[in-house]
mmCIF file of C-alpha atoms in Angstrom:
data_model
loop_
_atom_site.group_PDB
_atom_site.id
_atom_site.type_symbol
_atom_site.label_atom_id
_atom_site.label_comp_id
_atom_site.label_asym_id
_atom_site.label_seq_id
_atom_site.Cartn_x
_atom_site.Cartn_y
_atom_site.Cartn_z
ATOM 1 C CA UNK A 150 -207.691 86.230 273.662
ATOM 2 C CA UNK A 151 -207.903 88.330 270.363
ATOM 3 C CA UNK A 152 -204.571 90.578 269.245
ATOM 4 C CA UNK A 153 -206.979 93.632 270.173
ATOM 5 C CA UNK A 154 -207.629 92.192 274.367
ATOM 6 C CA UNK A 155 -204.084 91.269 274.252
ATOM 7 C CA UNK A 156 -202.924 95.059 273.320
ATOM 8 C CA UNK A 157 -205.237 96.829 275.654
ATOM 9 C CA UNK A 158 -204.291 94.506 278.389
ATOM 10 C CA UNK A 159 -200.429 95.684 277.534
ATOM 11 C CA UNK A 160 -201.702 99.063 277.529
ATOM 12 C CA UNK A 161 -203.614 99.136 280.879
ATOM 13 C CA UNK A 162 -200.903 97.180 282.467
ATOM 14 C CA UNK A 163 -197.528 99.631 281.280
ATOM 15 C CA UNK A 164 -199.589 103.064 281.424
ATOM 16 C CA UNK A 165 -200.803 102.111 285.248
ATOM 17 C CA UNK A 166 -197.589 101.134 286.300
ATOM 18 C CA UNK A 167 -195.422 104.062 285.037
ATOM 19 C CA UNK A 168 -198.043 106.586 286.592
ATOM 20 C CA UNK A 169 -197.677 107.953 289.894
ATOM 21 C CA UNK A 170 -201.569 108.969 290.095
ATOM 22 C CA UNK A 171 -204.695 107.278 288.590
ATOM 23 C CA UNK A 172 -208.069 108.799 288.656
ATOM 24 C CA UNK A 173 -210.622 106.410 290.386
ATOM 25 C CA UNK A 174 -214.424 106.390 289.972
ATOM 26 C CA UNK A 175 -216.068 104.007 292.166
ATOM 27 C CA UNK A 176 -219.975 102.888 291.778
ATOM 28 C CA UNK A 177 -222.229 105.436 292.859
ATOM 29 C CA UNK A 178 -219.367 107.960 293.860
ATOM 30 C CA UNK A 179 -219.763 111.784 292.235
ATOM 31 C CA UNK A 180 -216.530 112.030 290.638
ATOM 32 C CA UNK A 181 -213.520 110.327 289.847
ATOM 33 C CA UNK A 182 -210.554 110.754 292.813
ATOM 34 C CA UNK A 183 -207.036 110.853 292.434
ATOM 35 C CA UNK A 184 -205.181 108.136 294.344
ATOM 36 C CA UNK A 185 -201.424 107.101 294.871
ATOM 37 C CA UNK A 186 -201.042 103.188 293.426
ATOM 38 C CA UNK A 187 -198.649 100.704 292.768
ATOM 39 C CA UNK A 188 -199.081 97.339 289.971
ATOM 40 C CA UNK A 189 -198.486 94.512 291.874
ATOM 41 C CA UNK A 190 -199.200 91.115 290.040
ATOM 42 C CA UNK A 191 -202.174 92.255 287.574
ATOM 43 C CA UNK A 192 -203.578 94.686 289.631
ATOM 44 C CA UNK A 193 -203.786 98.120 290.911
ATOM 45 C CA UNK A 194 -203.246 97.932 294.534
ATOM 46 C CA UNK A 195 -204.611 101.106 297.028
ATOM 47 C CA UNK A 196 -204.342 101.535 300.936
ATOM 48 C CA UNK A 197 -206.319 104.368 302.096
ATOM 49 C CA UNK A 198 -210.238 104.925 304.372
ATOM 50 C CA UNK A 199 -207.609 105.634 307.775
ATOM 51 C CA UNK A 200 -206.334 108.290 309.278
ATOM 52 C CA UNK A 201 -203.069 109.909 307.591
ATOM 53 C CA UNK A 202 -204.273 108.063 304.499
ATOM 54 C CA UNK A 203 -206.775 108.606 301.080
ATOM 55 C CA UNK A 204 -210.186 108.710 301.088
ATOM 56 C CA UNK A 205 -211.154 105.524 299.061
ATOM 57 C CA UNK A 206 -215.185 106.487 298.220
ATOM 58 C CA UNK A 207 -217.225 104.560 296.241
ATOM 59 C CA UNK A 208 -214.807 101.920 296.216
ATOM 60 C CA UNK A 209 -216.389 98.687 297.769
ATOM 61 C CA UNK A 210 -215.525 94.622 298.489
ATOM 62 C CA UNK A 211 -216.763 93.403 295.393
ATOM 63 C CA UNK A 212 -217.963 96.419 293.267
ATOM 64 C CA UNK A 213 -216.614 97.991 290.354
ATOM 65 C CA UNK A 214 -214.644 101.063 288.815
ATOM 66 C CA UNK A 215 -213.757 103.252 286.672
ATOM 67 C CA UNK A 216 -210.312 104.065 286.427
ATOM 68 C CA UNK A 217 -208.216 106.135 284.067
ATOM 69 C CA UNK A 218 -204.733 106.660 284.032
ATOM 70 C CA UNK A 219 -202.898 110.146 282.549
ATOM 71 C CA UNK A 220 -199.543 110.339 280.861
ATOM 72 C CA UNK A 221 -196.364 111.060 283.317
ATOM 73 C CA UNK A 222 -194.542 113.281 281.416
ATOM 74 C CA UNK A 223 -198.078 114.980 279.621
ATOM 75 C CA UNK A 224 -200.919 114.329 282.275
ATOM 76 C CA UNK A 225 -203.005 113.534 279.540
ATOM 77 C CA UNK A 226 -205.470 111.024 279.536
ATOM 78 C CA UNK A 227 -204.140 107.369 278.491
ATOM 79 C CA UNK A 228 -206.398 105.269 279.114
ATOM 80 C CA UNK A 229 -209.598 104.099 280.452
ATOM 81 C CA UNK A 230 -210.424 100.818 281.868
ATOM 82 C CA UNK A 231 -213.430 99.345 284.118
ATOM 83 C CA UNK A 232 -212.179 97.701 287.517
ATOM 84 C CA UNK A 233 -213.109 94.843 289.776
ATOM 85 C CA UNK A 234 -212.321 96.258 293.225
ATOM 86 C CA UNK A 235 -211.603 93.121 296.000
ATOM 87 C CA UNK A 236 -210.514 94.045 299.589
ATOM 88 C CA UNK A 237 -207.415 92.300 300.791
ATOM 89 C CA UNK A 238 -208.141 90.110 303.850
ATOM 90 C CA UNK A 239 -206.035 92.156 306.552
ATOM 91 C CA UNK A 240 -202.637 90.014 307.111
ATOM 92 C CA UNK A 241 -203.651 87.339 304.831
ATOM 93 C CA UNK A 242 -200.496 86.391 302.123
ATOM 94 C CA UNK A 243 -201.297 88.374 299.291
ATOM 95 C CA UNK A 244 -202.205 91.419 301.848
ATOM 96 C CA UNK A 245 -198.864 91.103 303.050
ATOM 97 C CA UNK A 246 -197.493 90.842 299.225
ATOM 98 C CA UNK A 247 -199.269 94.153 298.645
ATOM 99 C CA UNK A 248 -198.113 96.003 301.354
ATOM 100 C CA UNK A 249 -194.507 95.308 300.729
ATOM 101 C CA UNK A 250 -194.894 96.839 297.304
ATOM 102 C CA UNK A 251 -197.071 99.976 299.328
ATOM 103 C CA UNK A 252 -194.794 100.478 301.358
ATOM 104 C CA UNK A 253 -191.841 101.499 298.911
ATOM 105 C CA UNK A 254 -193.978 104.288 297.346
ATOM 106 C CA UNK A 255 -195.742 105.628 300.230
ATOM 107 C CA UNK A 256 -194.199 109.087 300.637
ATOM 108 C CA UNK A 257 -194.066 111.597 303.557
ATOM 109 C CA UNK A 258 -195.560 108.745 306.367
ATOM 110 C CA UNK A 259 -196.161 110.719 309.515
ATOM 111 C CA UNK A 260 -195.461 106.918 311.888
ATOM 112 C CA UNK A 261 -192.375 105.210 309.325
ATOM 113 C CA UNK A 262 -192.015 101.930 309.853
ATOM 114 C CA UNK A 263 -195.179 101.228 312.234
ATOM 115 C CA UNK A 264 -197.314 102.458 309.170
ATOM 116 C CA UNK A 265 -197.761 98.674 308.579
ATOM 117 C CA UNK A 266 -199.396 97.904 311.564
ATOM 118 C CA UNK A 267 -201.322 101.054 311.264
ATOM 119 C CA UNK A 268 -202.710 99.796 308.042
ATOM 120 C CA UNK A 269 -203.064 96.265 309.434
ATOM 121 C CA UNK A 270 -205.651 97.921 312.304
ATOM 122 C CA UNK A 271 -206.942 100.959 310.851
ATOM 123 C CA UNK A 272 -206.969 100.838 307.080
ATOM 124 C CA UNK A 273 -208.231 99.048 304.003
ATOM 125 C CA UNK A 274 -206.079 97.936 301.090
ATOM 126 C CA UNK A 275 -207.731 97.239 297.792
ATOM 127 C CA UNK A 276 -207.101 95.880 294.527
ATOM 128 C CA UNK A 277 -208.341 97.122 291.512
ATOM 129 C CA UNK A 278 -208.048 94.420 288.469
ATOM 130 C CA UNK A 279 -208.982 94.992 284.959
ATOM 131 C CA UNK A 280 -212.012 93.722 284.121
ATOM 132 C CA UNK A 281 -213.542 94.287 280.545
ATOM 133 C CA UNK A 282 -212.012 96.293 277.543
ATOM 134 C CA UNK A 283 -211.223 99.821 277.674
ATOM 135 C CA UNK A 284 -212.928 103.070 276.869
ATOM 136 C CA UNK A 285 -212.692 104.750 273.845
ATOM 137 C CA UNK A 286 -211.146 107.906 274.372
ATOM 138 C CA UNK A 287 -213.627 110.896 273.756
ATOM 139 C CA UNK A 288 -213.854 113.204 270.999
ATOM 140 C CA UNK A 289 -213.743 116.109 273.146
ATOM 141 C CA UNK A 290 -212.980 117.820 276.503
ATOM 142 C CA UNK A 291 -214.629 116.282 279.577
ATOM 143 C CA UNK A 292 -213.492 119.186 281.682
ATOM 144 C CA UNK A 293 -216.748 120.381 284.101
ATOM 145 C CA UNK A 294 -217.198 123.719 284.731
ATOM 146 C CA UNK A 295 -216.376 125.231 287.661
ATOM 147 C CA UNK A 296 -218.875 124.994 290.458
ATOM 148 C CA UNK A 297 -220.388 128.566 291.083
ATOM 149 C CA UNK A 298 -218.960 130.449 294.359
ATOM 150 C CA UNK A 299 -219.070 133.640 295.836
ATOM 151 C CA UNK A 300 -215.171 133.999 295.810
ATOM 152 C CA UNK A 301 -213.306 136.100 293.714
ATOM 153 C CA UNK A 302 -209.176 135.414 293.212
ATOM 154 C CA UNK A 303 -209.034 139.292 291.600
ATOM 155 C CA UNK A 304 -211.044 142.397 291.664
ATOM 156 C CA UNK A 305 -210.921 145.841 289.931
ATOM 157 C CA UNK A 306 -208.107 148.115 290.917
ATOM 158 C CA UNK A 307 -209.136 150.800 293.474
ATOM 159 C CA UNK A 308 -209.363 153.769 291.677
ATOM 160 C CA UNK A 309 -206.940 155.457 293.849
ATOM 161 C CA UNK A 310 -204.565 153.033 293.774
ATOM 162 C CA UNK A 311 -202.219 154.209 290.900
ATOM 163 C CA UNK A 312 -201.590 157.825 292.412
ATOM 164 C CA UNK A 313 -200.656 156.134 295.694
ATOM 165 C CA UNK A 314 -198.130 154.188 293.695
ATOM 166 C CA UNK A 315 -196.753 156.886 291.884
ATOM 167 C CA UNK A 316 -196.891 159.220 294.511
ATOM 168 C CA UNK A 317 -194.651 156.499 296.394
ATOM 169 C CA UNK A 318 -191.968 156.739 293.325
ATOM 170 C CA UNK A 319 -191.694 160.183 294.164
ATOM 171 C CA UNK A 320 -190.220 160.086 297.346
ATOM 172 C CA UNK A 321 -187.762 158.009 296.526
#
C-alpha cells in the first residue's frame, strides 16, 4: 500500500468514527440519507429497514455506496469514500459483535433491552467497508435547490395590520 492509500485509509477510518451521522448513497437510490453508525473493526456498521428504526434504501447484500462523512464540530464535508455494503447473517458471530457496539449508541429505543431481539427478527444490520480511494472534494457547492412547492413560510403583512397593533398600544 502506497503512503497516499495508507493516509486516506487513516482518514476514512478517524473522520467515520468521530461522527455521529454519515450521509449514505446506495446504488440506484435518489439521494444520499443520513444514518446513525458506529466503526466496528474496519467498517461502518448500520441497523435499520424495521419498524422504530432507519430506512436503509438503496443499500443492498453485496452492492455498493457512496458515503461521506461531515465534520462534528463544523458539519462540513470530510470526506468521501465508495463502500462495499455486506448484510450480517442474523445471529451469526460477527452479527452479534456488531450489535454489541449498536447497541451502546442507539439512542431514545422505544423496547430497551429487547431491541436486540427486535433486530434479530425484524431488522437488517449492514456493514459498509471501504472499498477504493476517496473522492476528491469538489470545487464548489453541491447544495440542490429546493424542490418547488406551493407553501409559503411568510407572506406580506395585511395592510391593516399595523393600525390594529398600534391601536392595541393605545389602550394600554
Amino acid at each position: 500500500m502506497t503512503s497516499a492509500e495508507l493516509l486516506d485509509q487513516a482518514l476514512v477510518e478517524e473522520a467515520t468514527k468521530k461522527s455521529g451521522l454519515i450521509w449514505v448513497k446506495g446504488a440506484g437510490a435518489p439521494a444520499a440519507r443520513a444514518l446513525w453508525h458506529v466503526w466496528h473493526e474496519g467498517a461502518a456498521c448500520l441497523v435499520g429497514d424495521g419498524p422504530g428504526e432507519q430506512p436503509l434504501p438503496g443499500l443492498v447484500d453485496g452492492g455498493s455506496a457512496e458515503v461521506t462523512v461531515r465534520s462534528k464540530d463544523k458539519g462540513g464535508r470530510l470526506v468521501t469514500w465508495p463502500a462495499a455494503v455486506s448484510e450480517l447473517a442474523p445471529g451469526s458471530e460477527e452479527w452479534e459483535a456488531a450489535v454489541a457496539e449498536l447497541k451502546g449508541k442507539r439512542l431514545n429505543a422505544p423496547d430497551g433491552e429487547a431491541m436486540t431481539r427486535r433486530w434479530l427478527s425484524e431488522c437488517r444490520v449492514l456493514r459498509l467497508v471501504p472499498a477504493g480511494s476517496v473522492a476528491p472534494l469538489p470545487d464548489g457547492s453541491l447544495a440542490a435547490a429546493p424542490v418547488t412547492s406551493p407553501a409559503t413560510t411568510r407572506r406580506a403583512v395585511p395592510a391593516g395590520l399595523p393600525r390594529l397593533l398600534i391601536k392595541g398600544r393605545k389602550r394600554k
